[in-house]
Amino acid sequence: MNKEFKPISGREFPRFSAIKTFFRLPIAEIKENFDVALFGLPYDGGVSYRPGARFAPTQIRDASSLGRGFHMERGMALFEKLKIADIGDCPVVPIDQAQTYANIEKFAGQILDTGKKFISIGGDHSTTLPLLRAAKKKYGVPLNFIHFDAHLDTYPAAWGCEYHHGAFARHAVEESLVNPSKMLQIGIRGPLAGGDDLNFIEKHKIQVMTVDDIREKPLNEFLKTLPSFTGPTYISFDIDCLDPAFAPGTGTPVVGGLTTYETQKILRTLKIDHLVAADIVEVCPPYDTSQITSLAAVDVMFDLMCLMGLSK
Ligand code: MN
Ligand code: MN
């Protein structure tokens, strides 16, 4: 395996060949000398509807065989700029969320302690909470938080359980892991379970950009309204911010969502001076068709890596 931290070239070895890693990058140990760790987080014990996100890391590794390294709009040769590796999967316990949360926090903490950044490929959205706990512990301050989603994820306990995939954002605010005044939710839309679902957002004055906000004027006009972020920032990308036409393979689809093109433009416009970590969640391969959803996730992954290449 090469340790130049470059993907296997598709011009030397066809993209359908070789053992599947994210973007055909080398497998590495956390302690090795590179900048960004990519890992799978195959846990879906927090889902409320369709299960199957545990299979996403394997599927996205496969789809990322088609991932390329030169960002045309940014003029950036990503793998010249950053050393990136696949460090495998975070250990999970499929029938025990408490043990899984402890494992995730420890695993992410080990990466951050070496001065690296990470991108986690989930898994359901309940996995973001322990990732944020690790990031808060490392940086010592509530993080700026950019959250792509159809859902607010600030909902109350369900079936007497606090830590499901629709509640992680509420816990992140309540535990002061993120700064609500530096928090942005993008792609939100209804219907909601009830009018009171918005109370938490209003109480904490969290900025929400709904699909209507994004669509009511030309896209270039909307992009100018995106805030910029200074200081340690985390991006969590729930694939269901996309319309089910663009991401059918997800656990709780909501129609009337964003196009892949709109999320590309948003990711390419965000100004973030210190992106420390990110995740992509809720890809559910058993409900995917023609790898549409996995390919969308691969594209988001590429833009997240490029955002890390632009930040300190
Ligand atoms: Mn979510
Ligand atoms: Mn969602």
CSV table of C-alpha atoms and ligand atoms in Angstrom, one decimal:
chain,number,residue,atom,x,y,z
A,1,MET,CA,0.0,0.0,0.0
A,2,ASN,CA,1.4,3.4,-0.9
A,3,LYS,CA,2.3,5.8,1.9
A,4,GLU,CA,2.4,8.9,-0.2
A,5,PHE,CA,-1.2,9.4,0.9
A,6,LYS,CA,-2.3,9.5,-2.7
A,7,PRO,CA,-5.3,7.6,-4.2
A,8,ILE,CA,-4.5,4.7,-6.4
A,9,SER,CA,-4.5,6.1,-10.0
A,10,GLY,CA,-7.5,5.2,-12.1
A,11,ARG,CA,-5.2,5.5,-15.1
A,12,GLU,CA,-2.8,2.8,-13.8
A,13,PHE,CA,-5.3,0.5,-12.1
A,14,PRO,CA,-8.9,0.6,-13.3
A,15,ARG,CA,-11.4,2.1,-10.8
A,16,PHE,CA,-13.4,-1.2,-10.5
A,17,SER,CA,-10.3,-3.0,-9.3
A,18,ALA,CA,-8.4,-3.0,-5.9
A,19,ILE,CA,-9.6,-3.3,-2.3
A,20,LYS,CA,-12.2,-0.6,-1.6
A,21,THR,CA,-11.1,2.3,0.6
A,22,PHE,CA,-12.5,5.8,0.7
A,23,PHE,CA,-11.3,7.6,-2.5
A,24,ARG,CA,-8.8,4.7,-3.1
A,25,LEU,CA,-6.6,6.2,-0.4
A,26,PRO,CA,-4.2,4.2,1.7
A,27,ILE,CA,-5.3,2.5,4.9
A,28,ALA,CA,-3.3,4.0,7.9
A,29,GLU,CA,-3.1,3.9,11.6
A,30,ILE,CA,-4.2,7.0,13.5
A,31,LYS,CA,-0.7,7.8,14.7
A,32,GLU,CA,0.8,8.0,11.2
A,33,ASN,CA,1.8,11.3,9.6
A,34,PHE,CA,-1.2,12.7,7.7
A,35,ASP,CA,-3.8,15.5,7.9
A,36,VAL,CA,-7.3,14.2,7.6
A,37,ALA,CA,-8.7,10.8,8.8
A,38,LEU,CA,-11.6,9.3,7.0
A,39,PHE,CA,-13.5,6.6,8.9
A,40,GLY,CA,-16.7,4.6,8.8
A,41,LEU,CA,-19.2,4.7,11.6
A,42,PRO,CA,-21.5,1.7,10.9
A,43,TYR,CA,-24.1,2.2,13.7
A,44,ASP,CA,-27.8,2.6,13.1
A,45,GLY,CA,-29.3,1.8,16.5
A,46,GLY,CA,-30.7,5.3,16.8
A,47,VAL,CA,-33.1,5.2,13.8
A,48,SER,CA,-36.8,5.7,14.2
A,49,TYR,CA,-38.0,4.4,10.8
A,50,ARG,CA,-36.0,2.5,8.1
A,51,PRO,CA,-32.9,0.7,9.4
A,52,GLY,CA,-29.8,0.1,7.2
A,53,ALA,CA,-27.4,3.1,7.6
A,54,ARG,CA,-24.9,0.6,9.2
A,55,PHE,CA,-24.2,-0.5,5.6
A,56,ALA,CA,-23.3,3.0,4.4
A,57,PRO,CA,-19.5,3.0,5.0
A,58,THR,CA,-19.0,-0.1,2.9
A,59,GLN,CA,-21.3,1.2,0.1
A,60,ILE,CA,-19.7,4.7,0.1
A,61,ARG,CA,-16.2,3.2,0.0
A,62,ASP,CA,-17.3,1.3,-3.1
A,63,ALA,CA,-19.0,4.3,-4.8
A,64,SER,CA,-15.9,6.5,-4.0
A,65,SER,CA,-13.9,4.5,-6.4
A,66,LEU,CA,-15.1,7.0,-8.9
A,67,GLY,CA,-14.0,9.9,-6.7
A,68,ARG,CA,-11.5,12.3,-8.4
A,69,GLY,CA,-9.0,14.7,-6.7
A,70,PHE,CA,-9.0,17.9,-8.7
A,71,HIS,CA,-11.7,20.5,-7.7
A,72,MET,CA,-12.5,22.3,-10.9
A,73,GLU,CA,-14.2,25.4,-9.4
A,74,ARG,CA,-11.6,25.8,-6.7
A,75,GLY,CA,-8.6,24.9,-8.9
A,76,MET,CA,-7.4,22.7,-6.1
A,77,ALA,CA,-5.5,19.5,-6.4
A,78,LEU,CA,-6.8,18.1,-3.1
A,79,PHE,CA,-4.4,15.2,-2.6
A,80,GLU,CA,-1.4,17.5,-3.3
A,81,LYS,CA,-2.7,19.9,-0.6
A,82,LEU,CA,-3.6,17.4,2.1
A,83,LYS,CA,-2.5,14.0,3.2
A,84,ILE,CA,-5.6,11.9,3.7
A,85,ALA,CA,-6.1,8.3,4.7
A,86,ASP,CA,-8.8,5.8,5.5
A,87,ILE,CA,-8.4,4.6,9.0
A,88,GLY,CA,-11.1,1.9,8.8
A,89,ASP,CA,-14.2,1.8,10.9
A,90,CYS,CA,-14.9,3.1,14.4
A,91,PRO,CA,-15.7,0.1,16.7
A,92,VAL,CA,-19.4,-0.1,17.4
A,93,VAL,CA,-21.7,-2.4,19.4
A,94,PRO,CA,-24.9,-2.8,17.3
A,95,ILE,CA,-27.1,-3.6,20.3
A,96,ASP,CA,-25.7,-1.2,22.9
A,97,GLN,CA,-25.8,2.6,22.3
A,98,ALA,CA,-24.0,3.5,25.5
A,99,GLN,CA,-21.0,1.4,24.7
A,100,THR,CA,-21.1,2.6,21.1
A,101,TYR,CA,-21.2,6.3,22.2
A,102,ALA,CA,-18.2,5.7,24.5
A,103,ASN,CA,-16.3,4.0,21.7
A,104,ILE,CA,-17.1,6.9,19.2
A,105,GLU,CA,-16.0,9.6,21.6
A,106,LYS,CA,-12.7,7.8,22.4
A,107,PHE,CA,-12.0,7.0,18.8
A,108,ALA,CA,-12.6,10.6,17.6
A,109,GLY,CA,-10.7,12.0,20.6
A,110,GLN,CA,-7.7,9.9,19.6
A,111,ILE,CA,-7.7,11.4,16.1
A,112,LEU,CA,-8.1,15.0,17.3
A,113,ASP,CA,-5.4,14.5,19.9
A,114,THR,CA,-2.8,13.8,17.1
A,115,GLY,CA,-3.7,17.2,15.6
A,116,LYS,CA,-5.7,15.7,12.7
A,117,LYS,CA,-9.1,16.5,11.3
A,118,PHE,CA,-11.7,13.8,10.6
A,119,ILE,CA,-14.6,13.0,8.4
A,120,SER,CA,-16.9,10.3,9.8
A,121,ILE,CA,-19.1,8.4,7.4
A,122,GLY,CA,-22.2,7.1,9.4
A,123,GLY,CA,-24.3,5.6,10.4
A,124,ASP,CA,-27.4,7.4,11.7
A,125,HIS,CA,-27.5,10.9,13.0
A,126,SER,CA,-27.4,9.8,16.7
A,127,THR,CA,-23.6,9.2,16.1
A,128,THR,CA,-23.0,13.0,15.7
A,129,LEU,CA,-23.5,13.6,19.4
A,130,PRO,CA,-20.4,11.7,20.7
A,131,LEU,CA,-18.3,13.1,17.8
A,132,LEU,CA,-19.2,16.6,19.0
A,133,ARG,CA,-18.4,15.6,22.6
A,134,ALA,CA,-14.9,14.6,21.4
A,135,ALA,CA,-14.5,17.9,19.5
A,136,LYS,CA,-15.7,20.0,22.4
A,137,LYS,CA,-13.2,18.2,24.7
A,138,LYS,CA,-10.4,18.9,22.3
A,139,TYR,CA,-11.1,22.5,21.5
A,140,GLY,CA,-12.5,23.5,24.9
A,141,VAL,CA,-15.2,25.8,23.5
A,142,PRO,CA,-18.7,25.2,22.0
A,143,LEU,CA,-18.1,24.8,18.3
A,144,ASN,CA,-19.6,26.6,15.4
A,145,PHE,CA,-22.0,24.1,13.9
A,146,ILE,CA,-23.4,23.9,10.3
A,147,HIS,CA,-26.1,21.3,10.1
A,148,PHE,CA,-27.6,20.1,6.7
A,149,ASP,CA,-30.9,18.3,7.2
A,150,ALA,CA,-34.6,18.0,6.3
A,151,HIS,CA,-35.2,17.7,10.0
A,152,LEU,CA,-34.5,20.0,13.0
A,153,ASP,CA,-33.2,17.0,15.1
A,154,THR,CA,-34.1,18.9,18.3
A,155,TYR,CA,-37.0,16.6,19.1
A,156,PRO,CA,-37.9,15.3,22.6
A,157,ALA,CA,-37.3,11.7,23.8
A,158,ALA,CA,-39.1,8.9,21.9
A,159,TRP,CA,-40.3,5.7,23.6
A,160,GLY,CA,-38.6,7.0,26.7
A,161,CYS,CA,-35.2,7.1,25.0
A,162,GLU,CA,-33.3,10.4,24.8
A,163,TYR,CA,-30.6,9.5,22.3
A,164,HIS,CA,-32.3,8.8,19.0
A,165,HIS,CA,-31.3,10.2,15.6
A,166,GLY,CA,-33.9,13.0,15.8
A,167,ALA,CA,-32.6,14.5,19.1
A,168,PHE,CA,-28.8,14.9,18.7
A,169,ALA,CA,-28.9,18.6,17.9
A,170,ARG,CA,-31.0,19.3,21.1
A,171,HIS,CA,-28.5,17.5,23.2
A,172,ALA,CA,-25.6,19.2,21.5
A,173,VAL,CA,-27.0,22.6,22.5
A,174,GLU,CA,-28.1,21.5,26.0
A,175,GLU,CA,-24.6,20.0,26.6
A,176,SER,CA,-23.0,23.3,25.3
A,177,LEU,CA,-21.1,21.3,22.6
A,178,VAL,CA,-22.1,23.8,20.0
A,179,ASN,CA,-22.7,27.5,20.1
A,180,PRO,CA,-26.4,28.2,19.2
A,181,SER,CA,-25.5,31.7,18.0
A,182,LYS,CA,-23.0,30.2,15.6
A,183,MET,CA,-25.3,27.4,14.5
A,184,LEU,CA,-26.9,27.2,11.1
A,185,GLN,CA,-29.4,24.6,9.9
A,186,ILE,CA,-29.8,24.3,6.1
A,187,GLY,CA,-32.5,22.5,4.1
A,188,ILE,CA,-35.1,22.3,6.8
A,189,ARG,CA,-38.7,21.7,5.7
A,190,GLY,CA,-42.0,20.4,7.1
A,191,PRO,CA,-44.3,18.9,7.9
A,192,LEU,CA,-43.3,18.6,11.5
A,193,ALA,CA,-44.9,16.4,14.1
A,194,GLY,CA,-46.3,19.5,15.8
A,195,GLY,CA,-46.1,23.3,16.0
A,196,ASP,CA,-44.1,23.0,19.2
A,197,ASP,CA,-41.2,21.4,17.4
A,198,LEU,CA,-40.0,24.9,16.5
A,199,ASN,CA,-40.0,26.0,20.2
A,200,PHE,CA,-36.4,24.8,20.9
A,201,ILE,CA,-35.1,26.6,17.7
A,202,GLU,CA,-36.9,29.8,18.7
A,203,LYS,CA,-35.8,29.7,22.3
A,204,HIS,CA,-32.1,29.3,21.4
A,205,LYS,CA,-32.4,31.7,18.4
A,206,ILE,CA,-30.8,29.1,16.0
A,207,GLN,CA,-30.5,30.3,12.4
A,208,VAL,CA,-32.5,28.1,10.0
A,209,MET,CA,-32.4,28.3,6.2
A,210,THR,CA,-35.4,26.4,4.9
A,211,VAL,CA,-35.9,25.2,1.4
A,212,ASP,CA,-38.2,28.2,0.8
A,213,ASP,CA,-35.4,30.5,1.9
A,214,ILE,CA,-33.0,28.9,-0.6
A,215,ARG,CA,-35.5,28.8,-3.4
A,216,GLU,CA,-37.4,32.1,-3.2
A,217,LYS,CA,-34.7,34.0,-5.0
A,218,PRO,CA,-32.0,33.1,-7.6
A,219,LEU,CA,-29.5,30.8,-6.1
A,220,ASN,CA,-26.6,33.3,-6.5
A,221,GLU,CA,-28.6,35.8,-4.4
A,222,PHE,CA,-29.2,33.2,-1.7
A,223,LEU,CA,-25.5,32.2,-1.6
A,224,LYS,CA,-24.6,35.8,-0.7
A,225,THR,CA,-26.7,35.5,2.5
A,226,LEU,CA,-24.6,32.6,3.9
A,227,PRO,CA,-22.8,33.6,7.1
A,228,SER,CA,-19.0,33.0,7.5
A,229,PHE,CA,-17.5,31.1,10.4
A,230,THR,CA,-14.4,32.0,12.4
A,231,GLY,CA,-13.0,29.5,14.9
A,232,PRO,CA,-13.4,25.7,15.4
A,233,THR,CA,-16.3,24.6,13.1
A,234,TYR,CA,-18.0,21.3,12.6
A,235,ILE,CA,-20.2,20.3,9.6
A,236,SER,CA,-22.8,17.6,9.9
A,237,PHE,CA,-24.4,16.6,6.6
A,238,ASP,CA,-27.6,14.5,6.9
A,239,ILE,CA,-28.1,13.2,3.3
A,240,ASP,CA,-31.9,13.7,3.7
A,241,CYS,CA,-31.5,17.4,3.2
A,242,LEU,CA,-31.5,16.3,-0.4
A,243,ASP,CA,-34.8,15.6,-2.1
A,244,PRO,CA,-35.6,11.8,-2.2
A,245,ALA,CA,-35.3,12.1,-6.0
A,246,PHE,CA,-31.6,12.9,-5.4
A,247,ALA,CA,-31.1,10.7,-2.3
A,248,PRO,CA,-33.7,8.0,-2.2
A,249,GLY,CA,-31.5,5.7,0.1
A,250,THR,CA,-32.1,7.3,3.5
A,251,GLY,CA,-33.9,6.4,6.7
A,252,THR,CA,-36.6,9.1,7.0
A,253,PRO,CA,-37.0,10.8,3.6
A,254,VAL,CA,-38.9,14.1,3.2
A,255,VAL,CA,-40.1,15.3,-0.2
A,256,GLY,CA,-39.6,18.9,-1.4
A,257,GLY,CA,-35.8,19.0,-0.6
A,258,LEU,CA,-32.6,20.3,-2.1
A,259,THR,CA,-31.0,19.2,-5.3
A,260,THR,CA,-27.4,17.9,-5.3
A,261,TYR,CA,-26.4,21.0,-7.3
A,262,GLU,CA,-27.8,23.4,-4.7
A,263,THR,CA,-25.8,21.6,-1.9
A,264,GLN,CA,-22.7,21.7,-4.1
A,265,LYS,CA,-23.1,25.4,-4.5
A,266,ILE,CA,-23.7,26.0,-0.8
A,267,LEU,CA,-20.6,23.8,0.2
A,268,ARG,CA,-18.5,25.7,-2.4
A,269,THR,CA,-19.6,29.1,-1.0
A,270,LEU,CA,-19.2,28.5,2.7
A,271,LYS,CA,-16.4,30.5,4.3
A,272,ILE,CA,-14.9,28.6,7.2
A,273,ASP,CA,-11.5,29.5,8.6
A,274,HIS,CA,-11.1,26.4,10.8
A,275,LEU,CA,-13.1,23.4,9.9
A,276,VAL,CA,-12.0,20.7,12.4
A,277,ALA,CA,-14.3,17.8,11.7
A,278,ALA,CA,-17.4,16.7,9.7
A,279,ASP,CA,-19.7,13.8,9.2
A,280,ILE,CA,-22.1,12.5,6.6
A,281,VAL,CA,-25.0,10.5,8.0
A,282,GLU,CA,-28.2,8.7,7.1
A,283,VAL,CA,-27.2,7.1,3.9
A,284,CYS,CA,-29.3,3.9,3.9
A,285,PRO,CA,-28.0,1.5,1.1
A,286,PRO,CA,-30.9,-1.0,1.3
A,287,TYR,CA,-33.2,1.7,0.1
A,288,ASP,CA,-30.8,3.2,-2.5
A,289,THR,CA,-31.1,2.8,-6.3
A,290,SER,CA,-28.2,2.8,-8.7
A,291,GLN,CA,-26.0,4.2,-5.9
A,292,ILE,CA,-27.6,7.6,-6.4
A,293,THR,CA,-27.4,8.4,-2.7
A,294,SER,CA,-23.9,7.0,-2.2
A,295,LEU,CA,-22.6,9.0,-5.1
A,296,ALA,CA,-24.2,12.2,-3.6
A,297,ALA,CA,-22.4,11.3,-0.4
A,298,VAL,CA,-19.1,10.9,-2.2
A,299,ASP,CA,-19.5,14.3,-3.8
A,300,VAL,CA,-20.2,15.9,-0.4
A,301,MET,CA,-17.2,14.1,1.0
A,302,PHE,CA,-15.0,15.6,-1.7
A,303,ASP,CA,-16.2,19.2,-1.0
A,304,LEU,CA,-15.8,18.7,2.8
A,305,MET,CA,-12.2,17.6,2.2
A,306,CYS,CA,-11.6,20.6,0.0
A,307,LEU,CA,-13.1,22.9,2.7
A,308,MET,CA,-10.5,21.4,5.1
A,309,GLY,CA,-7.8,22.1,2.5
A,310,LEU,CA,-8.8,25.7,2.5
A,311,SER,CA,-8.9,26.1,6.3
A,312,LYS,CA,-6.1,26.2,8.8
B,1,MN,MN,-30.7,14.3,10.9
B,2,MN,MN,-32.9,14.1,8.6
